[in-house]
CSV table of C-alpha atoms in Angstrom, one decimal:
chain,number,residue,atom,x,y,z
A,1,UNK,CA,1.9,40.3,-40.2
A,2,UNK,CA,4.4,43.5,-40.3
A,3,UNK,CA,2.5,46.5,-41.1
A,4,UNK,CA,5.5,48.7,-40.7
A,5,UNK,CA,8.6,46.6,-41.7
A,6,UNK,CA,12.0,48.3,-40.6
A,7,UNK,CA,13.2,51.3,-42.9
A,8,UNK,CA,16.9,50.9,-43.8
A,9,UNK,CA,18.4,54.5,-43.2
A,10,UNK,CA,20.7,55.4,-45.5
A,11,UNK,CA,24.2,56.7,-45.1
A,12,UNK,CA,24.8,60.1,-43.9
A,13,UNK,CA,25.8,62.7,-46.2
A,14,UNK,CA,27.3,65.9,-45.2
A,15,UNK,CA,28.8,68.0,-47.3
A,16,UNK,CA,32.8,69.0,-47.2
A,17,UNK,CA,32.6,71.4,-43.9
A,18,UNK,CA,30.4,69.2,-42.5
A,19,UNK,CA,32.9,66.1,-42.8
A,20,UNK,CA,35.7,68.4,-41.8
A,21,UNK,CA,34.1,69.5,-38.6
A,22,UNK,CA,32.9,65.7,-37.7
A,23,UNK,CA,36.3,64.5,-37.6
A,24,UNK,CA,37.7,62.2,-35.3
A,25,UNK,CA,40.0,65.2,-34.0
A,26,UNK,CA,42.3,65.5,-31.0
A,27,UNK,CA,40.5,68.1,-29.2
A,28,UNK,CA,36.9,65.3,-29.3
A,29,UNK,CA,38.7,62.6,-28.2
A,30,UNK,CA,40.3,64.8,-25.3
A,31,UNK,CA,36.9,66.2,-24.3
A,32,UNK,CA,35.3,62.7,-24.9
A,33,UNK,CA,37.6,61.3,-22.2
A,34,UNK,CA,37.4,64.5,-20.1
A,35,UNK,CA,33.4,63.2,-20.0
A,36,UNK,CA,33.5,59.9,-19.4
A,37,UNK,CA,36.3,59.9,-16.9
A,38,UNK,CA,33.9,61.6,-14.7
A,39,UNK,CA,30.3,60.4,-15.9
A,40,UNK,CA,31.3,56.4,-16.2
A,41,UNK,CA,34.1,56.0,-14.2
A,42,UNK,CA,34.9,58.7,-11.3
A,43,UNK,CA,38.3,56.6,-10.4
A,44,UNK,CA,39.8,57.4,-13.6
A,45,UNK,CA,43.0,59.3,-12.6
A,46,UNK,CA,42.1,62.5,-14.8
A,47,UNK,CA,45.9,64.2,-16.5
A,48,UNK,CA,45.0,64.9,-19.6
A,49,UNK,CA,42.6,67.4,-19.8
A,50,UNK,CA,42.8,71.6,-19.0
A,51,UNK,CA,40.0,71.6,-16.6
A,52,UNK,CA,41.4,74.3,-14.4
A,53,UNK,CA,41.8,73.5,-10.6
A,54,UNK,CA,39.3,74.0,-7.8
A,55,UNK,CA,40.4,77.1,-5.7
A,56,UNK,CA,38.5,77.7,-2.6
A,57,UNK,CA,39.5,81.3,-2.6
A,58,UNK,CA,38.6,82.1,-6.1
A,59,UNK,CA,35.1,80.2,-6.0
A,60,UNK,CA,34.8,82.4,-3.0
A,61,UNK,CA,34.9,85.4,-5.2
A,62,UNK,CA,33.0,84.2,-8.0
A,63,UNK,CA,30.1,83.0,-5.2
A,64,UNK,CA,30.3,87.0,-4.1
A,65,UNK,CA,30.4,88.3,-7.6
A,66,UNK,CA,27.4,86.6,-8.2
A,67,UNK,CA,25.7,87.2,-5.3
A,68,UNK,CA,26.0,90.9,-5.8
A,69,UNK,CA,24.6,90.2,-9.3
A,70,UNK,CA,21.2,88.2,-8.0
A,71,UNK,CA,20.8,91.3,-5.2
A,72,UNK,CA,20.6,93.7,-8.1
A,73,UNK,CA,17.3,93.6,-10.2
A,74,UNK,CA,18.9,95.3,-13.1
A,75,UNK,CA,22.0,93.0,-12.7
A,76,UNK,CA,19.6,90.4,-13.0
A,77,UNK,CA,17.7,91.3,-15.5
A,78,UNK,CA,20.6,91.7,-17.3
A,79,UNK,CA,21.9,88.4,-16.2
A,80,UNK,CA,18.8,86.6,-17.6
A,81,UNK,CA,16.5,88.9,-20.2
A,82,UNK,CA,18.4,90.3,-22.6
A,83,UNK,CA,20.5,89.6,-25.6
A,84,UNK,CA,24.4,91.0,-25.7
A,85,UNK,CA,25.2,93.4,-28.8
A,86,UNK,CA,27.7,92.1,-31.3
A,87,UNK,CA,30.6,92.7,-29.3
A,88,UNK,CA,29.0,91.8,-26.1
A,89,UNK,CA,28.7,93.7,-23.2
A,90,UNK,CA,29.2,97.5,-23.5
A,91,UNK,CA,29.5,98.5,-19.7
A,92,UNK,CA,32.2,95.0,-19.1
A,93,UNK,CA,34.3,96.3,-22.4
A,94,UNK,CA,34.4,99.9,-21.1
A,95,UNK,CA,36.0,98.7,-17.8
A,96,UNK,CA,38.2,96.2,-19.1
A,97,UNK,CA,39.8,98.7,-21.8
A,98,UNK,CA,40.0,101.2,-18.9
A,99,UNK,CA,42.1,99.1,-16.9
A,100,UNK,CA,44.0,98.1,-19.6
A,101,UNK,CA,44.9,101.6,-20.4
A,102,UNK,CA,45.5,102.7,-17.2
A,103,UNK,CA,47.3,99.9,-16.1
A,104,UNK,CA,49.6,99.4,-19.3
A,105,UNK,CA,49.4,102.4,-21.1
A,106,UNK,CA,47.3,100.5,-24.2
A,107,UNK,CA,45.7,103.1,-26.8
A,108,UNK,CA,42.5,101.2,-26.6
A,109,UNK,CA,38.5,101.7,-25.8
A,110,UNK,CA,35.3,99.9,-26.2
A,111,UNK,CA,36.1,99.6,-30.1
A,112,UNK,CA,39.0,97.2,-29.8
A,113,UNK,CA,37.6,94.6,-27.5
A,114,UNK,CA,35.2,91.9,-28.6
A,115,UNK,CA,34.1,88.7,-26.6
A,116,UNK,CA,33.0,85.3,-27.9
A,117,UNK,CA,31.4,82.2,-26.3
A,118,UNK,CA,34.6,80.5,-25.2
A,119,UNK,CA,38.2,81.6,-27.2
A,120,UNK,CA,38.0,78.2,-28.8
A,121,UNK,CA,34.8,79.9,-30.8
A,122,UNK,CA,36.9,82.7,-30.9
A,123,UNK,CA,40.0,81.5,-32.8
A,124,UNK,CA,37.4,79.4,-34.9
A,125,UNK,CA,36.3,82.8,-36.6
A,126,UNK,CA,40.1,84.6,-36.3
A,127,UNK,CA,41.5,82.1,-37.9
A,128,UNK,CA,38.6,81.5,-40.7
A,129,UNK,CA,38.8,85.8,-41.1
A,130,UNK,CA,42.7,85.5,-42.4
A,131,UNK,CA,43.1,81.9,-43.6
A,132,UNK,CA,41.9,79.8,-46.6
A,133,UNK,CA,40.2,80.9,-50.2
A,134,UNK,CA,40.9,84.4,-51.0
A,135,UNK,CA,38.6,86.3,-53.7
A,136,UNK,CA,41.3,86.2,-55.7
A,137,UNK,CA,41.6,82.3,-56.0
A,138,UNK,CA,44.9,82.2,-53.8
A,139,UNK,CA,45.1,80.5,-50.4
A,140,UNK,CA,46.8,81.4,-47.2
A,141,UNK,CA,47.8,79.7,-44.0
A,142,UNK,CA,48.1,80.2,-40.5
A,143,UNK,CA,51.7,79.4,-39.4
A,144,UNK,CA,52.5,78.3,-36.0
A,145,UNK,CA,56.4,80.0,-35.4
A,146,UNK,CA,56.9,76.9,-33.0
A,147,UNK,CA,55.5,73.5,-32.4
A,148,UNK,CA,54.4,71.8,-30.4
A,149,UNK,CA,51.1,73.6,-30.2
A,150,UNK,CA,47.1,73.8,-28.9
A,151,UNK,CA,45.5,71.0,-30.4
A,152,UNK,CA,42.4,72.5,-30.2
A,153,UNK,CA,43.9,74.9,-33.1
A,154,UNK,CA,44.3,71.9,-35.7
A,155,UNK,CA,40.6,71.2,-36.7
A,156,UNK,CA,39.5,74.8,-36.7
A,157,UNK,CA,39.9,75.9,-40.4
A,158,UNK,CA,37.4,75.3,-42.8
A,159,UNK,CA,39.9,74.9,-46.0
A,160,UNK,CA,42.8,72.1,-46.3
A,161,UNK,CA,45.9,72.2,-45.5
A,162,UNK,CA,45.1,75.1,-42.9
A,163,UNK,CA,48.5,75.3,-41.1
A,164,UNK,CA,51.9,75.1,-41.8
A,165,UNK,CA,54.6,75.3,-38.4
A,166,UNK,CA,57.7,74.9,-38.0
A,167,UNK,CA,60.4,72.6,-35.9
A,168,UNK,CA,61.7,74.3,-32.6
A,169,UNK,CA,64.9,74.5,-31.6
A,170,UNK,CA,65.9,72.4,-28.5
A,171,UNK,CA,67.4,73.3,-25.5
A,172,UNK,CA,68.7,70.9,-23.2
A,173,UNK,CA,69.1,72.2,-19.6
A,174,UNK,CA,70.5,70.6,-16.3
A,175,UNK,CA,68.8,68.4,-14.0
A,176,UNK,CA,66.5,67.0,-16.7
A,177,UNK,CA,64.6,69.7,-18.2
A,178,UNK,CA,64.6,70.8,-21.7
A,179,UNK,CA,62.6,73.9,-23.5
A,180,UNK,CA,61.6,74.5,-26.9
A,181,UNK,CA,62.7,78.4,-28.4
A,182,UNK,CA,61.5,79.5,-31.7
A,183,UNK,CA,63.5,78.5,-34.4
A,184,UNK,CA,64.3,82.2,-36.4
A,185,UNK,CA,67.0,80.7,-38.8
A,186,UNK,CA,64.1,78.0,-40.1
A,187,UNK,CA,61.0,79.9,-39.6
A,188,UNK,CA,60.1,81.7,-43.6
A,189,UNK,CA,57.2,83.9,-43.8
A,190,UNK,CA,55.7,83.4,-47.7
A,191,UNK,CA,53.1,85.3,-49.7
A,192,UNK,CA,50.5,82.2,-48.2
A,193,UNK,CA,51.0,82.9,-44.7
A,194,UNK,CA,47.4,84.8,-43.5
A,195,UNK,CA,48.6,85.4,-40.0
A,196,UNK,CA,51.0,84.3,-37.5
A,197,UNK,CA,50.2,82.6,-33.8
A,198,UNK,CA,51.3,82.1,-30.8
A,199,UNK,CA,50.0,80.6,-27.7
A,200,UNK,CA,51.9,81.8,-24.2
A,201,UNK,CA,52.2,80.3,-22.0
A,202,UNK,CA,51.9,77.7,-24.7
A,203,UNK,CA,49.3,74.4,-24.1
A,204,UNK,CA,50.8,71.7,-23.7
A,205,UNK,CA,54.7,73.0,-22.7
A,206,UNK,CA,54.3,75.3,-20.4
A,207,UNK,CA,56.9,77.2,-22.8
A,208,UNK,CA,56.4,80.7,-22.8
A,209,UNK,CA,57.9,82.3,-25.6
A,210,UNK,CA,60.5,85.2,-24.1
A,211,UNK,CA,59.8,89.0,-24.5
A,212,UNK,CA,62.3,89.0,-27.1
A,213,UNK,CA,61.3,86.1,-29.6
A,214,UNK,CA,57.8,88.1,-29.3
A,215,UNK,CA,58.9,90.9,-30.7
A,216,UNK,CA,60.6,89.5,-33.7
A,217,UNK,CA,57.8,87.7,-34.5
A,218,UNK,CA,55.4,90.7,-33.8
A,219,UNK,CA,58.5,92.6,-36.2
A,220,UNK,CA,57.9,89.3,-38.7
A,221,UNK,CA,54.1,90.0,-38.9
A,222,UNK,CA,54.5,93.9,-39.2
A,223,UNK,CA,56.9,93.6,-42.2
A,224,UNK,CA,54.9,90.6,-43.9
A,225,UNK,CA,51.3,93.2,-43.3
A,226,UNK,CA,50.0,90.1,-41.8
A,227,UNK,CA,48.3,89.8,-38.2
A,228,UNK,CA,50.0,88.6,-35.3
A,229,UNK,CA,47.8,86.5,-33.0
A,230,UNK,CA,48.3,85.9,-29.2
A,231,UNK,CA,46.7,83.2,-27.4
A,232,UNK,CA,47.0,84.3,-23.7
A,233,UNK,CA,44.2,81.9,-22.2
A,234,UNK,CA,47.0,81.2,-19.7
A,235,UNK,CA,49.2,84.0,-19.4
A,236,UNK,CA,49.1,87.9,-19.2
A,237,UNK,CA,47.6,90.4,-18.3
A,238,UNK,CA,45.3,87.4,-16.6
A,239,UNK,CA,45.0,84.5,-15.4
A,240,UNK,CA,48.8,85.1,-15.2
A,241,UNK,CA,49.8,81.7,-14.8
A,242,UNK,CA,53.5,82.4,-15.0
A,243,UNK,CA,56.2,81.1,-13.4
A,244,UNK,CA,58.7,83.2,-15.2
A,245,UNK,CA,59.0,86.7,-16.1
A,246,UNK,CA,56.4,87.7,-19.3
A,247,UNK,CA,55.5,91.3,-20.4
A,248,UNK,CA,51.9,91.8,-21.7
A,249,UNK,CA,52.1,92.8,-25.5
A,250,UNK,CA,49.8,94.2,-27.8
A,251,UNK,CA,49.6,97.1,-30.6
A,252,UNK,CA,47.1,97.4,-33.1
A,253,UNK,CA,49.2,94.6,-35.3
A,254,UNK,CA,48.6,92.1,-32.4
A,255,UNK,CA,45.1,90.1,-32.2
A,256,UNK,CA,45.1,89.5,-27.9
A,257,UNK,CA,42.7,86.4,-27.1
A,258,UNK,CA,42.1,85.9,-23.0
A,259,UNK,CA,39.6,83.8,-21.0
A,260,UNK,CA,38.0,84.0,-18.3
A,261,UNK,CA,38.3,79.6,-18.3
A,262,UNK,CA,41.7,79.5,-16.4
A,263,UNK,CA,40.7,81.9,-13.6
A,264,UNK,CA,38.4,79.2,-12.5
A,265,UNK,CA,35.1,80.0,-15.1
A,266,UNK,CA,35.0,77.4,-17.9
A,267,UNK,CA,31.3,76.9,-17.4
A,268,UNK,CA,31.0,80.5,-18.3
A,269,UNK,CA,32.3,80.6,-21.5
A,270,UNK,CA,34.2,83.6,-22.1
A,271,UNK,CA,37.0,84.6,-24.5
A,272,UNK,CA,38.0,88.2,-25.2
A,273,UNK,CA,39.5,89.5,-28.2
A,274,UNK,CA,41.6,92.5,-28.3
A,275,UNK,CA,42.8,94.4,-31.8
A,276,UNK,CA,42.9,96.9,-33.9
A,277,UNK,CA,38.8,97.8,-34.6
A,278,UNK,CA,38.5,97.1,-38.2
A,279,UNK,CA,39.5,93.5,-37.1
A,280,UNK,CA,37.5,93.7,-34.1
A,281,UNK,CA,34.1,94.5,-36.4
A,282,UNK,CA,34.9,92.5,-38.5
A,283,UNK,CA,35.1,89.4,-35.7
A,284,UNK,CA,31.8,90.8,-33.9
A,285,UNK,CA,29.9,90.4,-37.6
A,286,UNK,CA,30.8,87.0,-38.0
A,287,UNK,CA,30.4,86.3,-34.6
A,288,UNK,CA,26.8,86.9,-34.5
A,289,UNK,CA,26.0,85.2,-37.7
A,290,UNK,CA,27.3,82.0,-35.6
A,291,UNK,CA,26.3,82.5,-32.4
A,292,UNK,CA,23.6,85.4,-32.4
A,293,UNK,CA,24.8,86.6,-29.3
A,294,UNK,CA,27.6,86.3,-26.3
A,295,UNK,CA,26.5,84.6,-23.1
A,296,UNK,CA,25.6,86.5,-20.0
A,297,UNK,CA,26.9,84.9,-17.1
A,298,UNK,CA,31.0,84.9,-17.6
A,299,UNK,CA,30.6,89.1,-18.1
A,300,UNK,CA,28.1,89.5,-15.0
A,301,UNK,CA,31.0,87.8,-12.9
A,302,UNK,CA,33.9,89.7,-14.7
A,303,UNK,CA,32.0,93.0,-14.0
A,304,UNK,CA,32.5,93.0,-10.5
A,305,UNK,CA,36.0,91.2,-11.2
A,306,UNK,CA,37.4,94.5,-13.1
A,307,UNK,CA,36.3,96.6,-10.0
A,308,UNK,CA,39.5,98.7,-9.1
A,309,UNK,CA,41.9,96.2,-10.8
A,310,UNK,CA,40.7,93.1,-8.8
A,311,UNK,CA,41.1,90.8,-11.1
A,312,UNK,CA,44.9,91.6,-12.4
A,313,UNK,CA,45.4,90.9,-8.5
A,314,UNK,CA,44.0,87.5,-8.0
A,315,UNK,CA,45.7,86.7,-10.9
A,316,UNK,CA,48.8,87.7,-9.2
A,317,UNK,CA,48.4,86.7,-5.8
A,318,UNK,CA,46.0,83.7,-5.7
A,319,UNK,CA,45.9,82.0,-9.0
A,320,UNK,CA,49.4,82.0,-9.6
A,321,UNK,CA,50.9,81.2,-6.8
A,322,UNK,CA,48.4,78.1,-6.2
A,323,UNK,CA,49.7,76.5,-9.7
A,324,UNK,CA,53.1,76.9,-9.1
A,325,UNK,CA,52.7,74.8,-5.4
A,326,UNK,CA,51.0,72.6,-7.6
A,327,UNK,CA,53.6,72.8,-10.3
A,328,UNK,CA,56.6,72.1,-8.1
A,329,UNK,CA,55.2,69.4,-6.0
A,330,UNK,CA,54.3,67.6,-9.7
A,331,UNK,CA,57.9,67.8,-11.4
A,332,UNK,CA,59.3,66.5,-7.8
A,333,UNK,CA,56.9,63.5,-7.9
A,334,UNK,CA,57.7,62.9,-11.2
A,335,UNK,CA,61.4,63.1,-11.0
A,336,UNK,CA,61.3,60.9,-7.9
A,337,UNK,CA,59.1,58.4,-10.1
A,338,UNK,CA,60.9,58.6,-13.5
A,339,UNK,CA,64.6,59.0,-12.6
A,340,UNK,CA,66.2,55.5,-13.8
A,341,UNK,CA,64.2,56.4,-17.0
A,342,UNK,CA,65.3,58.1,-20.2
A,343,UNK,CA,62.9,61.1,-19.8
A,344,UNK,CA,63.2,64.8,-19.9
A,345,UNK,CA,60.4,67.5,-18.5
A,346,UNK,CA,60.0,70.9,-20.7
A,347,UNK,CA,60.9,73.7,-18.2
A,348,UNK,CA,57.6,74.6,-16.4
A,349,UNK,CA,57.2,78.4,-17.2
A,350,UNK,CA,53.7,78.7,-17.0
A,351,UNK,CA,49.8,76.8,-18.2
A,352,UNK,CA,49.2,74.0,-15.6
A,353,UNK,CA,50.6,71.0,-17.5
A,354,UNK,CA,53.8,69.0,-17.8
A,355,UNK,CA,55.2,67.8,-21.0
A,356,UNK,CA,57.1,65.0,-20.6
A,357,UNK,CA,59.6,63.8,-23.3
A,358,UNK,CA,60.4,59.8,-23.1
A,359,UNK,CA,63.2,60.0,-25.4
A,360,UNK,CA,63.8,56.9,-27.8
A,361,UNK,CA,60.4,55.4,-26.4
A,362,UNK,CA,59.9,51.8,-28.1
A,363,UNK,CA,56.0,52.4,-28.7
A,364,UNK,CA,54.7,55.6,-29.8
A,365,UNK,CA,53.0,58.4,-27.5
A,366,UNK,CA,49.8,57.2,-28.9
A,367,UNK,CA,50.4,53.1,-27.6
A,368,UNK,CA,51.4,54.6,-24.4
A,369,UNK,CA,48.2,56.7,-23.8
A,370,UNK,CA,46.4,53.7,-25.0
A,371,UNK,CA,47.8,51.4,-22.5
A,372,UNK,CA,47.4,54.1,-19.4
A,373,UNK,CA,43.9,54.5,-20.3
A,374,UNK,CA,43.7,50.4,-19.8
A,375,UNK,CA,45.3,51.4,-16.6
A,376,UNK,CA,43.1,53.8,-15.6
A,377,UNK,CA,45.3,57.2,-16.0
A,378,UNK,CA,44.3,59.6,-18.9
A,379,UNK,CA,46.9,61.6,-20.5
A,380,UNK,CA,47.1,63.0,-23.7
A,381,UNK,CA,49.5,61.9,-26.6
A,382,UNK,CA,51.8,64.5,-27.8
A,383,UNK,CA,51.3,63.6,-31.6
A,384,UNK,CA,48.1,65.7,-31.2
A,385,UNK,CA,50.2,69.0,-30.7
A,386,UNK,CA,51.8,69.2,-34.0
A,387,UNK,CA,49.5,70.9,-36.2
A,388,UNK,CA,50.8,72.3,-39.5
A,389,UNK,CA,54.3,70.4,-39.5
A,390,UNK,CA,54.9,68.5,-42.5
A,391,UNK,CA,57.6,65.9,-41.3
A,392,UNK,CA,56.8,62.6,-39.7
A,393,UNK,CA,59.2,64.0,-36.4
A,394,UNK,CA,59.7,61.0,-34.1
A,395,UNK,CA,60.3,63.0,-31.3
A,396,UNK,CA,56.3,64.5,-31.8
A,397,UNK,CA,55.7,60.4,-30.9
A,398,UNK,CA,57.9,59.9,-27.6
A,399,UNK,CA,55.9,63.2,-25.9
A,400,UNK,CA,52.8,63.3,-23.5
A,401,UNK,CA,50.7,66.0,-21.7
A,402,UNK,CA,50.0,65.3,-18.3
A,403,UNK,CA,47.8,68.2,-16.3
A,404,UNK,CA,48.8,69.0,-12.3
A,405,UNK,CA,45.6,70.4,-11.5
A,406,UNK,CA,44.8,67.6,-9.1
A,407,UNK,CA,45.3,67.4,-5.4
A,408,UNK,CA,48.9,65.6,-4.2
A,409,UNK,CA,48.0,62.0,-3.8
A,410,UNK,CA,46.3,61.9,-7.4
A,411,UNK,CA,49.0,63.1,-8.7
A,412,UNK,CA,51.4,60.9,-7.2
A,413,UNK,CA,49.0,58.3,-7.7
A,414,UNK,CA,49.2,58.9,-11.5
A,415,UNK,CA,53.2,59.3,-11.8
A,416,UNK,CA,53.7,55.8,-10.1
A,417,UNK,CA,51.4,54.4,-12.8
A,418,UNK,CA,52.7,56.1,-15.8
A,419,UNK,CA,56.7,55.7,-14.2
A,420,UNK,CA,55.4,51.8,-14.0
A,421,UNK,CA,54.0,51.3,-17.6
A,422,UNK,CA,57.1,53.0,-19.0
A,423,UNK,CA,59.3,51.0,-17.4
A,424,UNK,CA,57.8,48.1,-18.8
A,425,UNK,CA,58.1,49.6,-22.5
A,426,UNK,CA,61.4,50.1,-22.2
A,427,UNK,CA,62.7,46.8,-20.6
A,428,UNK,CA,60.4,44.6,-23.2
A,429,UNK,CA,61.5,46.6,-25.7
């Protein structure tokens, strides 16, 4: 006899933000294979993700950083027993807006700097402040100036029909490159558009939008009275992963993110918001209403980072440098593997990725990541970046990301295999 016969649960109901945010989005499936590649099956051959590389020199500095921290009860104590304010640590944003000052003449203090648990968490509020239902009833957008784009953006707003981009131009260049530049004849700023946004160097190209196309779009915003938003989790003033030249930018129009992920901390957690400090109280409100408080760790290690400009240098001299080896040996390998194939690399200016365009590619970007995976080589399809773009662009399904973060045989290893299976698309085409 059953004394407890088996319940039938009932389906789970979640109300409209709740269905929004359980999605089966890009950025979950990315970070779903990021952990089971190395919980289930270590010999995946990892190129898809933006798990920064191992440096032995900046886990050297980090180890030190954090040493010095343990040594010092206070440091520890702040480490471990206390909450952050709303904008996070006072004593970490006084020394970052000092150097920022001093080392690019930027009218800024404790007041304009913010930090958030990650810039992903970050962007989630930015965007949310500017985009969506208005009091009034209307609704505005945040519009991407060029595709393709983060696809960690495309999830993040809470209303529909949260983005609206626009095509690039493209520029083909010898020996098999290409690069994207904004498009200023198609790109139309409307009465819905919250904010502009840019990410530079930009995830998953590696295009960094010249000094030039930043100021007209930073013109763009200033005329429209909307923000302009800067993702610079890659780019300057650090990590400075930036094989081109790149000014830093930022007046109080300009909404700065940076991370402390791509200097070799993405257990820590740490994004940093820079503008104007109506926006920035504004951010640090909402911030704690979702998240109570910053972390701890990331600004105990960027304290003694900020120490006489240290970590603009290891930007410049260590970080940099090391993607850019890897960088070049990657585009070789791939261009040895790939040449008797219709396929064109965006011009590597910065990020730690490659974007690879397969150009009239039988299957779509999506098949082809499907059948590496089977393969064992991860990758991520290039439909994913195009958040906000209304046409069905076949050239958004003939694109993959790969990362270059691995060490030299992997990477071979894993253009070999790709080269292979796209060689066999083509010919049984």
């Amino acid at each position: 006899m059953q004394l407890f016969p088996p319940q039938q649960s009932s389906p789970l109901q979640l109300s409209r933000f709740g269905k929004k945010l359980c999605t089966e989005a890009g950025i979950v499936s990315l970070m779903d294979d990021l952990g089971e590649a190395l919980r289930v099956n270590p010999d995946m051959i990892f190129m898809g993700g933006g798990n920064p590389a191992r440096i032995p020199a900046m886990e050297q500095v980090f180890e030190d950083a954090l040493r010095a921290t343990l040594a010092s009860p206070q440091e520890t104590h702040q480490l471990l027993g206390l909450y952050q304010p709303p904008q996070g640590d006072a004593q970490l944003l006084d020394s970052l807006a000092g150097l920022l000052a001093n080392e690019y003449g930027w009218p800024i203090t404790r007041a304009n700097i913010a930090l958030a648990n990650g810039s992903q968490s970050a962007f989630f509020v930015l965007f949310n402040l500017f985009a969506g239902e208005y009091p009034d009833g209307s609704i505005k957008r945040i519009q991407l100036p060029l595709t393709p784009e983060y696809l960690g953006y495309s999830d993040q707003g809470i209303h529909p029909d949260f983005f609206t981009a626009t095509r690039p131009s493209i520029e083909m260049l010898p020996n098999g490159f290409f690069k994207y530049h904004v498009d200023f004849s198609q790109l139309t700023i409307t009465s819905e558009t919250g904010a502009l946004c840019v990410s530079r160097p930009t995830n998953p190209t590696g295009n960094v939008i010249s000094d030039d196309e930043l100021l007209k779009l930073d013109t763009l915003a200033r005329e429209h009275k909307i923000p302009f938003i800067v993702d610079g989790a890659y780019g300057t003033p650090f990590p400075n992963i930036l094989f081109t030249d790149a000014q830093p930018h930022w007046n109080d129009n300009t909404i700065l993110v940076l991370s402390l992920s791509k200097l070799g901390l993405p257990g820590a957690r740490t994004g940093i918001v820079i503008a104007a400090p109506e926006i920035i109280d504004a951010f640090a409100k909402a911030n704690t209403i979702l998240s109570l408080a910053t972390g701890n760790f990331g600004p105990a290690i960027a304290r003694h980072l900020l120490e006489d400009g240290k970590i603009l240098q290891l930007g410049r001299t260590i970080v940099a440098p090391f993607y850019r080896a890897r960088m070049e040996h990657a585009v070789a390998t791939f261009k040895q593997h790939l040449s008797d194939l219709p396929c064109y690399i965006h011009k590597p200016e910065g990020a730690i990725f490659l974007w690879l365009w397969f150009k009239g590619l039988p299957i779509s970007s999506e098949a082809l990541y499907q059948r590496l995976k089977a393969r064992g080589v991860l990758v991520v399809s290039g439909h994913h970046f195009f958040p906000g773009l209304a046409d069905d662009w076949q050239h958004k399904h003939e694109c993959i990301r790969v990362t270059y973060c691995q060490d030299a045989a992997t990477v071979e290893q894993g253009a070999a295999i790709i080269a292979d299976e796209v060689r066999h698309v083509f010919r049984n085409q």
